């Protein structure tokens, strides 16, 4: 059998993924995702766009400092300032990469950059040469490549490689291309760029027409050996190619694709959950590979088939992507030892202090809920590992509501050792809670999105509330879990408030990235 070539998995969850409206992340949350991406086995982490904001810069630097296995990449426009900032951010990395981009399509050159082809050619070459002064590993992207004139594209690519680019990334920036057309473009690049053998061809596809994964895989068939993708397919507008779909597509159809990846597929579900809960972007139930329904069989005929032989209706084994059995793991009589052993099995390694706090949270949960499942533990842990300081903490919540009653909430919060209490009415019990919290904190939040899901099955399942809320200019996500959905709602709102009050000077991407890309 022919030996398979390696496909480089370039994860841009923390850069393009975070450009998804409302998906802003704290530096500590980005670091936590980067740790998980390392466990997942990605080759390159695009950790951010360092010039975009002090927060982005710090996050890339922290990740470059701690994460050792993958290459850490910072994005830069083709300007000296951007490149210097990116180089400084990735400097602590064991392997650092600078990713330089400039648009090459007639539309972008004319309306956005107001530059002629000759200027773009010159800037591309100079920018790559400048980046090479700082790192050996330079990636170049002709932005909006899929809508660029092929002849011009070939010349820009040739110039970038001559200047030292080691990866040439072909973005379908607006998700416009089709699999056949994009595959042909990659073939044409291989045939028409004389020095193409000196660089890896990469692709970066957006999902505006739902074709990001199909276009990326078509490119792989025509010689691309790096794919840029994000966990859960999050990203600008309709998102980017989804990492889990690319990886499982290649693994499931070994007969079709001449490549393999180094991804530890059993970490996929955990990565998906972590990204979803920290960004507040809920995964649609019918999402391939990681959606709640991806391995559920409703029809009797299908269930019968599965019971007789799994392969009748399942082309992937759920265990392979990290779905465990929804096992009963612990109960209220379980001790600390059983608890820490279970955490280790789940792949979480916590400090002594974190273990103490999560053990307390587990005990409280076990008091309310007879059976504590892996999913419940993961929810507690996700809240713990990327925790921002609890500036306001929920101490007590009581609501009244019902037909013909005015919904009201009484809330007590802890703040710097003080107890603050107030009450308010609202359009419903959740609204009453949020109005009361606003009265106590003096903030005024505008709720943009609110979703509730059950973490595990059963009537006593924990509810997880994920929301997006706007405070002045800033849009934040919040998440809260509890067996009581009103308490979960209040916790989610408070977690967004605590993020807002934490690091107020490092404004998040929403305010800073605007106008840069
Ligand atoms: O979509 C795009 O073109 C990008 C580039 C910066 C690579 O994200
Ligand atoms: Zn993009």
Short mmCIF file of C-alpha atoms and ligand atoms in Angstrom, two decimals:
data_model
loop_
_atom_site.label_atom_id
_atom_site.label_comp_id
_atom_site.label_asym_id
_atom_site.label_seq_id
_atom_site.Cartn_x
_atom_site.Cartn_y
_atom_site.Cartn_z
CA UNK A 1 0.00 0.00 0.00
CA UNK A 2 1.23 3.51 -0.84
CA UNK A 3 2.49 5.41 2.22
CA UNK A 4 0.14 8.23 3.14
CA UNK A 5 1.42 11.77 3.31
CA UNK A 6 0.85 13.85 6.41
CA UNK A 7 -1.81 16.54 6.33
CA UNK A 8 -0.89 19.46 8.59
CA UNK A 9 -3.82 20.53 10.76
CA UNK A 10 -3.64 24.30 11.30
CA UNK A 11 -6.20 25.30 13.90
CA UNK A 12 -7.47 28.86 13.78
CA UNK A 13 -10.20 28.58 16.45
CA UNK A 14 -8.45 31.23 18.54
CA UNK A 15 -8.05 33.66 15.62
CA UNK A 16 -10.65 33.28 12.84
CA UNK A 17 -12.92 31.29 15.19
CA UNK A 18 -12.86 34.10 17.70
CA UNK A 19 -13.88 36.51 14.93
CA UNK A 20 -17.28 34.91 15.13
CA UNK A 21 -19.69 37.57 16.38
CA UNK A 22 -19.92 37.40 20.17
CA UNK A 23 -17.26 34.73 20.58
CA UNK A 24 -14.81 36.88 22.50
CA UNK A 25 -12.58 34.99 24.90
CA UNK A 26 -10.54 35.99 27.93
CA UNK A 27 -6.79 35.28 27.76
CA UNK A 28 -7.18 32.51 30.38
CA UNK A 29 -9.92 30.90 28.30
CA UNK A 30 -7.75 31.04 25.18
CA UNK A 31 -4.93 29.36 27.06
CA UNK A 32 -7.27 26.62 28.20
CA UNK A 33 -8.43 26.02 24.64
CA UNK A 34 -4.80 26.00 23.46
CA UNK A 35 -3.99 23.31 26.06
CA UNK A 36 -6.87 21.23 24.75
CA UNK A 37 -5.74 21.78 21.14
CA UNK A 38 -2.33 20.45 22.13
CA UNK A 39 -3.97 17.33 23.63
CA UNK A 40 -6.01 17.03 20.44
CA UNK A 41 -2.75 16.95 18.49
CA UNK A 42 -3.08 19.88 16.10
CA UNK A 43 0.17 20.82 14.33
CA UNK A 44 -0.24 24.59 14.30
CA UNK A 45 -2.25 26.88 16.57
CA UNK A 46 -3.04 30.29 15.12
CA UNK A 47 -3.34 31.93 18.52
CA UNK A 48 -4.52 35.38 17.49
CA UNK A 49 -3.88 38.61 15.66
CA UNK A 50 -1.39 40.36 17.95
CA UNK A 51 -1.74 43.89 16.54
CA UNK A 52 -5.54 43.76 17.02
CA UNK A 53 -5.56 44.54 20.75
CA UNK A 54 -3.38 44.28 23.86
CA UNK A 55 -5.58 41.34 24.89
CA UNK A 56 -4.89 39.48 21.64
CA UNK A 57 -1.17 40.15 21.97
CA UNK A 58 -1.02 38.90 25.57
CA UNK A 59 -3.00 35.79 24.75
CA UNK A 60 -0.69 34.84 21.86
CA UNK A 61 2.34 35.46 24.06
CA UNK A 62 0.97 33.37 26.94
CA UNK A 63 0.18 30.53 24.58
CA UNK A 64 3.61 30.77 22.93
CA UNK A 65 5.13 30.58 26.37
CA UNK A 66 3.30 27.54 27.62
CA UNK A 67 2.30 25.35 24.69
CA UNK A 68 5.27 23.29 23.55
CA UNK A 69 4.23 20.75 20.92
CA UNK A 70 2.36 22.67 18.20
CA UNK A 71 3.81 25.56 16.25
CA UNK A 72 2.36 28.86 17.52
CA UNK A 73 1.35 31.30 14.82
CA UNK A 74 0.45 34.99 14.91
CA UNK A 75 -1.39 36.77 12.11
CA UNK A 76 -0.11 40.03 10.55
CA UNK A 77 -1.13 42.29 7.72
CA UNK A 78 1.67 43.02 5.27
CA UNK A 79 3.03 45.95 7.27
CA UNK A 80 6.19 46.28 9.35
CA UNK A 81 4.26 47.21 12.50
CA UNK A 82 1.95 44.18 12.30
CA UNK A 83 4.88 41.85 11.60
CA UNK A 84 6.94 43.24 14.49
CA UNK A 85 4.02 42.82 16.88
CA UNK A 86 3.38 39.24 15.70
CA UNK A 87 7.07 38.37 15.98
CA UNK A 88 7.21 39.67 19.55
CA UNK A 89 4.08 37.71 20.50
CA UNK A 90 5.34 34.37 19.11
CA UNK A 91 8.91 34.87 20.34
CA UNK A 92 8.61 32.64 23.44
CA UNK A 93 7.38 29.73 21.29
CA UNK A 94 9.52 26.65 20.72
CA UNK A 95 8.41 26.91 17.10
CA UNK A 96 6.94 30.26 16.07
CA UNK A 97 5.30 31.20 12.79
CA UNK A 98 4.27 34.55 11.32
CA UNK A 99 1.30 34.49 8.95
CA UNK A 100 1.32 37.48 6.60
CA UNK A 101 -1.59 38.31 4.35
CA UNK A 102 -2.60 40.81 1.69
CA UNK A 103 -5.60 40.72 -0.63
CA UNK A 104 -5.13 39.84 -4.30
CA UNK A 105 -8.64 39.84 -5.78
CA UNK A 106 -9.66 42.70 -8.11
CA UNK A 107 -12.54 43.59 -5.76
CA UNK A 108 -10.35 43.85 -2.67
CA UNK A 109 -7.47 45.58 -4.45
CA UNK A 110 -9.74 48.19 -6.03
CA UNK A 111 -12.17 48.98 -3.22
CA UNK A 112 -10.45 48.00 0.00
CA UNK A 113 -6.75 48.52 -0.59
CA UNK A 114 -6.90 50.94 -3.56
CA UNK A 115 -3.69 49.45 -4.88
CA UNK A 116 -2.54 48.24 -8.30
CA UNK A 117 -1.24 44.73 -8.98
CA UNK A 118 2.37 45.93 -9.16
CA UNK A 119 2.12 47.42 -5.66
CA UNK A 120 0.57 44.27 -4.20
CA UNK A 121 3.37 42.20 -5.72
CA UNK A 122 6.02 44.46 -4.21
CA UNK A 123 4.36 44.62 -0.76
CA UNK A 124 3.87 40.84 -0.61
CA UNK A 125 7.56 40.19 -1.33
CA UNK A 126 8.77 42.84 1.09
CA UNK A 127 6.47 41.73 3.89
CA UNK A 128 7.55 38.10 3.66
CA UNK A 129 11.22 39.15 3.55
CA UNK A 130 10.67 41.31 6.62
CA UNK A 131 8.94 38.50 8.54
CA UNK A 132 11.88 36.21 7.67
CA UNK A 133 14.13 38.48 9.72
CA UNK A 134 12.27 37.24 12.83
CA UNK A 135 11.31 33.61 12.11
CA UNK A 136 12.17 30.90 9.58
CA UNK A 137 8.60 29.73 9.39
CA UNK A 138 6.60 32.28 7.38
CA UNK A 139 3.17 31.66 5.93
CA UNK A 140 1.78 33.90 3.22
CA UNK A 141 -1.92 34.27 2.29
CA UNK A 142 -3.20 36.06 -0.80
CA UNK A 143 -6.53 37.04 0.77
CA UNK A 144 -9.64 36.34 -1.34
CA UNK A 145 -7.49 34.04 -3.52
CA UNK A 146 -10.54 32.17 -4.79
CA UNK A 147 -11.79 35.36 -6.48
CA UNK A 148 -8.34 36.47 -7.68
CA UNK A 149 -7.20 36.32 -11.31
CA UNK A 150 -5.22 33.06 -11.52
CA UNK A 151 -2.34 34.55 -13.57
CA UNK A 152 -1.82 37.31 -11.02
CA UNK A 153 -2.21 34.88 -8.14
CA UNK A 154 0.58 32.69 -9.56
CA UNK A 155 2.93 35.69 -9.73
CA UNK A 156 2.18 36.78 -6.15
CA UNK A 157 2.73 33.26 -4.86
CA UNK A 158 6.01 32.95 -6.77
CA UNK A 159 7.16 36.27 -5.32
CA UNK A 160 6.24 35.26 -1.75
CA UNK A 161 8.10 31.95 -2.05
CA UNK A 162 11.13 33.69 -3.55
CA UNK A 163 11.10 36.00 -0.51
CA UNK A 164 11.11 32.99 1.84
CA UNK A 165 7.51 31.92 2.49
CA UNK A 166 7.46 28.25 3.53
CA UNK A 167 3.67 27.85 3.48
CA UNK A 168 1.36 29.33 0.87
CA UNK A 169 -2.19 29.49 2.10
CA UNK A 170 -5.03 29.81 -0.42
CA UNK A 171 -8.04 31.38 1.28
CA UNK A 172 -11.59 31.26 0.01
CA UNK A 173 -12.25 34.30 2.15
CA UNK A 174 -15.93 34.71 1.33
CA UNK A 175 -16.91 31.06 0.83
CA UNK A 176 -17.55 31.57 -2.88
CA UNK A 177 -15.81 28.67 -4.56
CA UNK A 178 -16.98 25.12 -5.34
CA UNK A 179 -15.13 21.82 -4.81
CA UNK A 180 -14.38 21.25 -8.51
CA UNK A 181 -13.29 24.83 -9.13
CA UNK A 182 -11.15 24.99 -5.98
CA UNK A 183 -9.48 21.64 -6.69
CA UNK A 184 -8.65 22.93 -10.20
CA UNK A 185 -7.18 26.11 -8.71
CA UNK A 186 -4.84 24.10 -6.46
CA UNK A 187 -3.82 21.96 -9.44
CA UNK A 188 -3.19 25.10 -11.52
CA UNK A 189 -1.04 26.60 -8.75
CA UNK A 190 1.07 23.44 -8.66
CA UNK A 191 1.47 23.53 -12.44
CA UNK A 192 2.06 27.25 -12.93
CA UNK A 193 4.12 28.48 -9.98
CA UNK A 194 7.71 27.49 -10.83
CA UNK A 195 9.03 27.43 -7.24
CA UNK A 196 5.92 25.87 -5.61
CA UNK A 197 7.95 22.80 -4.55
CA UNK A 198 9.65 24.98 -1.94
CA UNK A 199 6.41 25.58 0.00
CA UNK A 200 3.55 23.63 1.53
CA UNK A 201 0.19 24.46 -0.05
CA UNK A 202 -2.46 25.25 2.53
CA UNK A 203 -6.16 26.05 2.19
CA UNK A 204 -8.47 28.17 4.31
CA UNK A 205 -12.14 27.90 3.41
CA UNK A 206 -15.15 29.80 4.71
CA UNK A 207 -18.60 28.31 4.90
CA UNK A 208 -20.92 30.93 3.40
CA UNK A 209 -22.46 28.39 1.03
CA UNK A 210 -21.94 25.41 3.32
CA UNK A 211 -19.00 24.12 1.27
CA UNK A 212 -15.99 24.88 3.46
CA UNK A 213 -15.23 21.25 4.29
CA UNK A 214 -15.98 19.98 0.77
CA UNK A 215 -13.76 22.66 -0.77
CA UNK A 216 -10.92 21.91 1.66
CA UNK A 217 -11.09 18.17 0.97
CA UNK A 218 -11.16 18.78 -2.80
CA UNK A 219 -7.99 20.83 -2.36
CA UNK A 220 -6.38 17.95 -0.44
CA UNK A 221 -7.11 15.65 -3.37
CA UNK A 222 -5.24 18.10 -5.60
CA UNK A 223 -2.14 18.45 -3.45
CA UNK A 224 -2.90 20.76 -0.50
CA UNK A 225 -1.02 19.46 2.54
CA UNK A 226 -2.20 21.89 5.20
CA UNK A 227 -5.81 22.62 6.06
CA UNK A 228 -6.87 25.59 8.17
CA UNK A 229 -9.92 24.85 10.27
CA UNK A 230 -11.68 25.50 13.56
CA UNK A 231 -13.28 23.39 16.26
CA UNK A 232 -17.06 23.24 15.64
CA UNK A 233 -16.46 25.20 12.41
CA UNK A 234 -16.80 28.53 14.21
CA UNK A 235 -15.48 31.64 12.52
CA UNK A 236 -16.26 34.87 10.70
CA UNK A 237 -19.90 34.94 9.40
CA UNK A 238 -20.96 31.34 8.58
CA UNK A 239 -17.66 30.06 9.95
CA UNK A 240 -14.63 28.12 8.75
CA UNK A 241 -14.08 24.52 7.72
CA UNK A 242 -14.77 22.35 10.73
CA UNK A 243 -11.73 20.53 12.12
CA UNK A 244 -13.66 17.48 13.27
CA UNK A 245 -15.36 17.02 9.90
CA UNK A 246 -12.09 17.30 7.96
CA UNK A 247 -10.29 14.89 10.28
CA UNK A 248 -13.07 12.31 10.45
CA UNK A 249 -13.70 12.61 6.70
CA UNK A 250 -10.09 11.69 6.01
CA UNK A 251 -10.06 8.93 8.60
CA UNK A 252 -13.37 7.41 7.56
CA UNK A 253 -12.63 7.53 3.82
CA UNK A 254 -9.04 6.28 3.86
CA UNK A 255 -9.78 4.82 0.46
CA UNK A 256 -10.31 8.31 -1.00
CA UNK A 257 -7.78 10.63 0.66
CA UNK A 258 -4.03 10.05 0.29
CA UNK A 259 -3.21 11.64 3.66
CA UNK A 260 -3.32 11.05 7.41
CA UNK A 261 -3.34 13.42 10.36
CA UNK A 262 -1.80 13.25 13.83
CA UNK A 263 -5.08 14.16 15.52
CA UNK A 264 -6.03 12.15 18.59
CA UNK A 265 -9.65 11.76 17.55
CA UNK A 266 -10.73 10.70 21.06
CA UNK A 267 -10.18 14.30 22.15
CA UNK A 268 -12.64 15.68 19.58
CA UNK A 269 -15.79 15.73 21.69
CA UNK A 270 -13.99 17.25 24.68
CA UNK A 271 -12.52 19.97 22.41
CA UNK A 272 -15.94 20.67 20.95
CA UNK A 273 -17.56 21.00 24.37
CA UNK A 274 -14.83 23.24 25.72
CA UNK A 275 -14.94 25.59 22.73
CA UNK A 276 -18.71 25.69 22.83
CA UNK A 277 -18.95 26.44 26.50
CA UNK A 278 -16.19 29.07 26.55
CA UNK A 279 -17.34 30.89 23.41
CA UNK A 280 -21.04 30.51 24.22
CA UNK A 281 -21.61 29.23 20.67
CA UNK A 282 -23.98 26.31 21.01
CA UNK A 283 -23.41 23.40 18.62
CA UNK A 284 -26.45 22.65 16.46
CA UNK A 285 -27.90 19.22 17.35
CA UNK A 286 -27.55 17.90 13.78
CA UNK A 287 -23.94 19.05 13.38
CA UNK A 288 -21.77 16.30 11.85
CA UNK A 289 -19.51 14.41 14.26
CA UNK A 290 -20.11 16.53 17.40
CA UNK A 291 -23.82 17.41 17.33
CA UNK A 292 -26.01 15.93 20.07
CA UNK A 293 -27.86 13.88 17.44
CA UNK A 294 -24.80 12.79 15.44
CA UNK A 295 -24.98 9.26 16.87
CA UNK A 296 -28.64 9.09 17.89
CA UNK A 297 -30.97 6.75 16.05
CA UNK A 298 -34.64 7.56 16.17
CA UNK A 299 -36.29 5.29 13.63
CA UNK A 300 -37.15 1.78 14.76
CA UNK A 301 -35.60 0.24 11.65
CA UNK A 302 -32.32 2.04 12.33
CA UNK A 303 -32.33 1.06 16.01
CA UNK A 304 -32.92 -2.53 15.07
CA UNK A 305 -30.06 -2.39 12.56
CA UNK A 306 -27.68 -0.86 15.10
CA UNK A 307 -28.53 -3.54 17.65
CA UNK A 308 -27.83 -6.25 15.10
CA UNK A 309 -24.61 -4.64 13.86
CA UNK A 310 -23.43 -1.08 14.50
CA UNK A 311 -22.02 -0.56 11.00
CA UNK A 312 -25.49 -0.83 9.45
CA UNK A 313 -26.17 2.80 10.29
CA UNK A 314 -22.94 4.16 11.78
CA UNK A 315 -19.94 4.96 9.60
CA UNK A 316 -17.87 6.17 12.56
CA UNK A 317 -17.57 4.65 16.00
CA UNK A 318 -18.71 7.25 18.55
CA UNK A 319 -16.00 6.02 20.94
CA UNK A 320 -13.37 6.99 18.33
CA UNK A 321 -14.38 10.66 18.51
CA UNK A 322 -14.49 10.66 22.29
CA UNK A 323 -18.06 9.83 23.26
CA UNK A 324 -17.81 7.65 26.35
CA UNK A 325 -20.74 5.75 27.72
CA UNK A 326 -22.86 8.13 29.76
CA UNK A 327 -21.72 6.20 32.81
CA UNK A 328 -22.83 6.70 36.36
CA UNK A 329 -19.54 7.71 37.85
CA UNK A 330 -20.06 9.00 41.33
CA UNK A 331 -22.70 9.64 43.94
CA UNK A 332 -22.92 11.51 47.19
CA UNK A 333 -21.01 8.85 49.10
CA UNK A 334 -18.05 8.93 46.72
CA UNK A 335 -14.85 10.11 48.35
CA UNK A 336 -12.08 12.42 47.24
CA UNK A 337 -9.94 9.55 45.95
CA UNK A 338 -12.63 8.19 43.62
CA UNK A 339 -13.30 11.75 42.48
CA UNK A 340 -9.68 12.57 41.59
CA UNK A 341 -9.18 9.20 39.91
CA UNK A 342 -12.23 9.86 37.73
CA UNK A 343 -10.93 13.31 36.81
CA UNK A 344 -7.63 11.80 35.71
CA UNK A 345 -9.49 9.24 33.59
CA UNK A 346 -11.39 12.08 31.95
CA UNK A 347 -8.05 13.73 31.13
CA UNK A 348 -8.24 16.66 33.56
CA UNK A 349 -5.17 17.51 35.60
CA UNK A 350 -5.96 20.10 38.22
CA UNK A 351 -3.94 21.90 40.84
CA UNK A 352 -4.55 21.05 44.51
CA UNK A 353 -6.64 24.21 44.94
CA UNK A 354 -8.73 23.53 41.85
CA UNK A 355 -9.31 19.95 42.99
CA UNK A 356 -10.57 21.20 46.35
CA UNK A 357 -12.96 23.67 44.74
CA UNK A 358 -14.30 21.20 42.20
CA UNK A 359 -14.69 18.53 44.87
CA UNK A 360 -16.84 20.95 46.89
CA UNK A 361 -18.90 21.74 43.79
CA UNK A 362 -19.29 18.02 43.11
CA UNK A 363 -20.47 17.34 46.69
CA UNK A 364 -23.06 20.10 46.44
CA UNK A 365 -24.27 18.69 43.14
CA UNK A 366 -24.36 15.13 44.48
CA UNK A 367 -26.61 16.35 47.30
CA UNK A 368 -29.16 17.55 44.77
CA UNK A 369 -28.69 14.93 42.10
CA UNK A 370 -28.53 11.24 42.86
CA UNK A 371 -26.45 10.23 39.89
CA UNK A 372 -23.46 12.27 38.75
CA UNK A 373 -22.37 11.50 35.18
CA UNK A 374 -19.19 12.32 33.27
CA UNK A 375 -21.04 15.15 31.52
CA UNK A 376 -21.88 16.71 34.90
CA UNK A 377 -18.26 16.51 35.97
CA UNK A 378 -17.09 18.04 32.70
CA UNK A 379 -19.49 20.95 33.22
CA UNK A 380 -18.12 21.63 36.71
CA UNK A 381 -14.59 21.41 35.40
CA UNK A 382 -15.10 23.66 32.41
CA UNK A 383 -16.40 26.31 34.79
CA UNK A 384 -13.35 25.87 36.99
CA UNK A 385 -10.44 25.67 34.57
CA UNK A 386 -10.95 29.01 32.87
CA UNK A 387 -12.38 30.84 35.82
CA UNK A 388 -12.30 34.61 36.01
CA UNK A 389 -12.35 36.13 39.51
CA UNK A 390 -15.81 36.02 41.09
CA UNK A 391 -16.24 39.76 41.62
CA UNK A 392 -19.95 39.17 42.20
CA UNK A 393 -21.00 35.76 43.46
CA UNK A 394 -24.53 34.43 43.75
CA UNK A 395 -25.50 33.80 47.37
CA UNK A 396 -29.26 33.42 47.15
CA UNK A 397 -31.97 33.59 44.53
CA UNK A 398 -35.71 33.35 44.97
CA UNK A 399 -38.30 33.95 42.26
CA UNK A 400 -42.06 33.85 42.06
CA UNK A 401 -43.93 33.44 38.79
CA UNK A 402 -47.00 31.76 37.40
CA UNK A 403 -50.25 32.44 35.62
CA UNK A 404 -51.70 35.74 36.77
CA UNK A 405 -48.69 36.59 38.98
CA UNK A 406 -46.15 39.34 38.40
CA UNK A 407 -42.80 37.61 38.10
CA UNK A 408 -40.44 38.85 40.81
CA UNK A 409 -36.94 37.98 41.96
CA UNK A 410 -35.07 38.52 45.21
CA UNK A 411 -31.33 38.15 44.90
CA UNK A 412 -28.41 38.28 47.28
CA UNK A 413 -24.88 38.69 45.91
CA UNK A 414 -21.49 38.60 47.61
CA UNK A 415 -19.11 41.35 46.60
CA UNK A 416 -15.76 41.96 48.32
CA UNK A 417 -16.96 40.34 51.54
CA UNK A 418 -20.22 42.35 51.59
CA UNK A 419 -23.71 40.99 51.07
CA UNK A 420 -25.88 43.00 48.69
CA UNK A 421 -29.58 42.33 48.30
CA UNK A 422 -32.37 43.68 46.12
CA UNK A 423 -35.60 42.66 44.38
CA UNK A 424 -37.34 43.53 41.15
CA UNK A 425 -40.14 42.40 38.87
CA UNK A 426 -39.73 41.51 35.19
CA UNK A 427 -41.33 39.97 32.10
CA UNK A 428 -40.58 36.52 33.44
CA UNK A 429 -38.54 35.04 36.32
CA UNK A 430 -35.27 35.17 34.34
CA UNK A 431 -35.87 38.78 33.29
CA UNK A 432 -36.72 39.65 36.92
CA UNK A 433 -33.41 38.09 38.01
CA UNK A 434 -31.43 40.06 35.46
CA UNK A 435 -33.15 43.34 36.39
CA UNK A 436 -32.38 42.69 40.04
CA UNK A 437 -28.73 41.91 39.30
CA UNK A 438 -28.53 45.14 37.24
CA UNK A 439 -29.94 47.08 40.21
CA UNK A 440 -27.37 45.58 42.59
CA UNK A 441 -24.34 45.96 40.33
CA UNK A 442 -25.33 49.29 38.78
CA UNK A 443 -24.70 47.80 35.31
CA UNK A 444 -27.15 47.65 32.46
CA UNK A 445 -26.90 44.49 30.41
CA UNK A 446 -28.72 43.92 27.13
CA UNK A 447 -29.47 40.22 26.62
CA UNK A 448 -28.69 39.26 23.00
CA UNK A 449 -28.97 35.47 23.13
CA UNK A 450 -30.08 32.94 25.72
CA UNK A 451 -30.10 29.17 25.44
CA UNK A 452 -30.77 26.35 27.86
CA UNK A 453 -29.86 22.70 27.51
CA UNK A 454 -29.90 19.65 29.73
CA UNK A 455 -26.38 18.35 30.33
CA UNK A 456 -27.39 14.74 30.88
CA UNK A 457 -30.66 12.87 30.70
CA UNK A 458 -33.20 12.43 33.48
CA UNK A 459 -35.61 14.72 35.31
CA UNK A 460 -32.94 15.83 37.76
CA UNK A 461 -30.47 16.71 34.96
CA UNK A 462 -28.40 19.86 35.34
CA UNK A 463 -29.42 22.73 33.10
CA UNK A 464 -26.72 24.69 31.32
CA UNK A 465 -27.51 28.27 30.37
CA UNK A 466 -25.35 29.97 27.76
CA UNK A 467 -25.96 33.59 26.90
CA UNK A 468 -24.55 36.64 25.18
CA UNK A 469 -25.01 39.97 26.82
CA UNK A 470 -23.95 43.49 25.90
CA UNK A 471 -22.57 45.98 28.43
CA UNK A 472 -21.97 49.33 26.73
CA UNK A 473 -19.72 48.52 23.74
CA UNK A 474 -18.77 45.10 24.93
CA UNK A 475 -20.44 41.79 24.02
CA UNK A 476 -19.68 38.92 26.39
CA UNK A 477 -20.67 35.33 26.78
CA UNK A 478 -21.71 33.80 30.06
CA UNK A 479 -22.39 30.28 31.19
CA UNK A 480 -23.95 28.81 34.30
CA UNK A 481 -25.01 25.34 35.38
CA UNK A 482 -27.32 24.13 38.11
CA UNK A 483 -30.09 21.64 38.71
CA UNK A 484 -32.28 24.76 39.06
CA UNK A 485 -32.61 26.59 35.74
CA UNK A 486 -33.27 29.97 37.37
CA UNK A 487 -30.09 29.62 39.38
CA UNK A 488 -28.22 28.54 36.21
CA UNK A 489 -29.60 31.64 34.45
CA UNK A 490 -28.46 33.95 37.24
CA UNK A 491 -25.02 32.32 37.33
CA UNK A 492 -24.63 32.69 33.55
CA UNK A 493 -25.48 36.40 33.73
CA UNK A 494 -23.08 36.93 36.62
CA UNK A 495 -20.28 35.14 34.78
CA UNK A 496 -20.66 37.63 31.90
CA UNK A 497 -20.63 40.51 34.42
CA UNK A 498 -17.48 39.15 36.08
CA UNK A 499 -15.77 38.96 32.68
CA UNK A 500 -16.85 42.51 31.93
CA UNK A 501 -15.44 43.79 35.21
CA UNK A 502 -12.26 41.72 34.94
CA UNK A 503 -9.51 43.17 32.70
CA UNK A 504 -11.60 46.19 31.70
CA UNK A 505 -8.59 47.78 30.01
CA UNK A 506 -7.91 44.82 27.72
CA UNK A 507 -11.00 45.39 25.64
CA UNK A 508 -12.00 42.36 23.69
CA UNK A 509 -11.91 41.79 19.96
CA UNK A 510 -15.34 43.20 19.22
CA UNK A 511 -14.12 46.68 19.88
CA UNK A 512 -10.62 46.23 18.55
CA UNK A 513 -10.68 44.04 15.52
CA UNK A 514 -13.31 46.08 13.77
CA UNK A 515 -11.87 47.46 10.56
CA UNK A 516 -8.65 45.46 10.67
CA UNK A 517 -9.58 42.53 8.48
O1 LIG B 1 -10.42 34.32 5.34
C1 LIG B 1 -9.30 34.81 5.14
O2 LIG B 1 -8.92 35.19 4.04
C2 LIG B 1 -8.41 34.95 6.29
C3 LIG B 1 -7.00 35.31 6.01
C4 LIG B 1 -6.48 36.30 6.99
C5 LIG B 1 -6.17 34.09 5.89
O3 LIG B 1 -8.81 34.68 7.41
ZN1 LIG B 2 -10.67 33.47 7.31
#
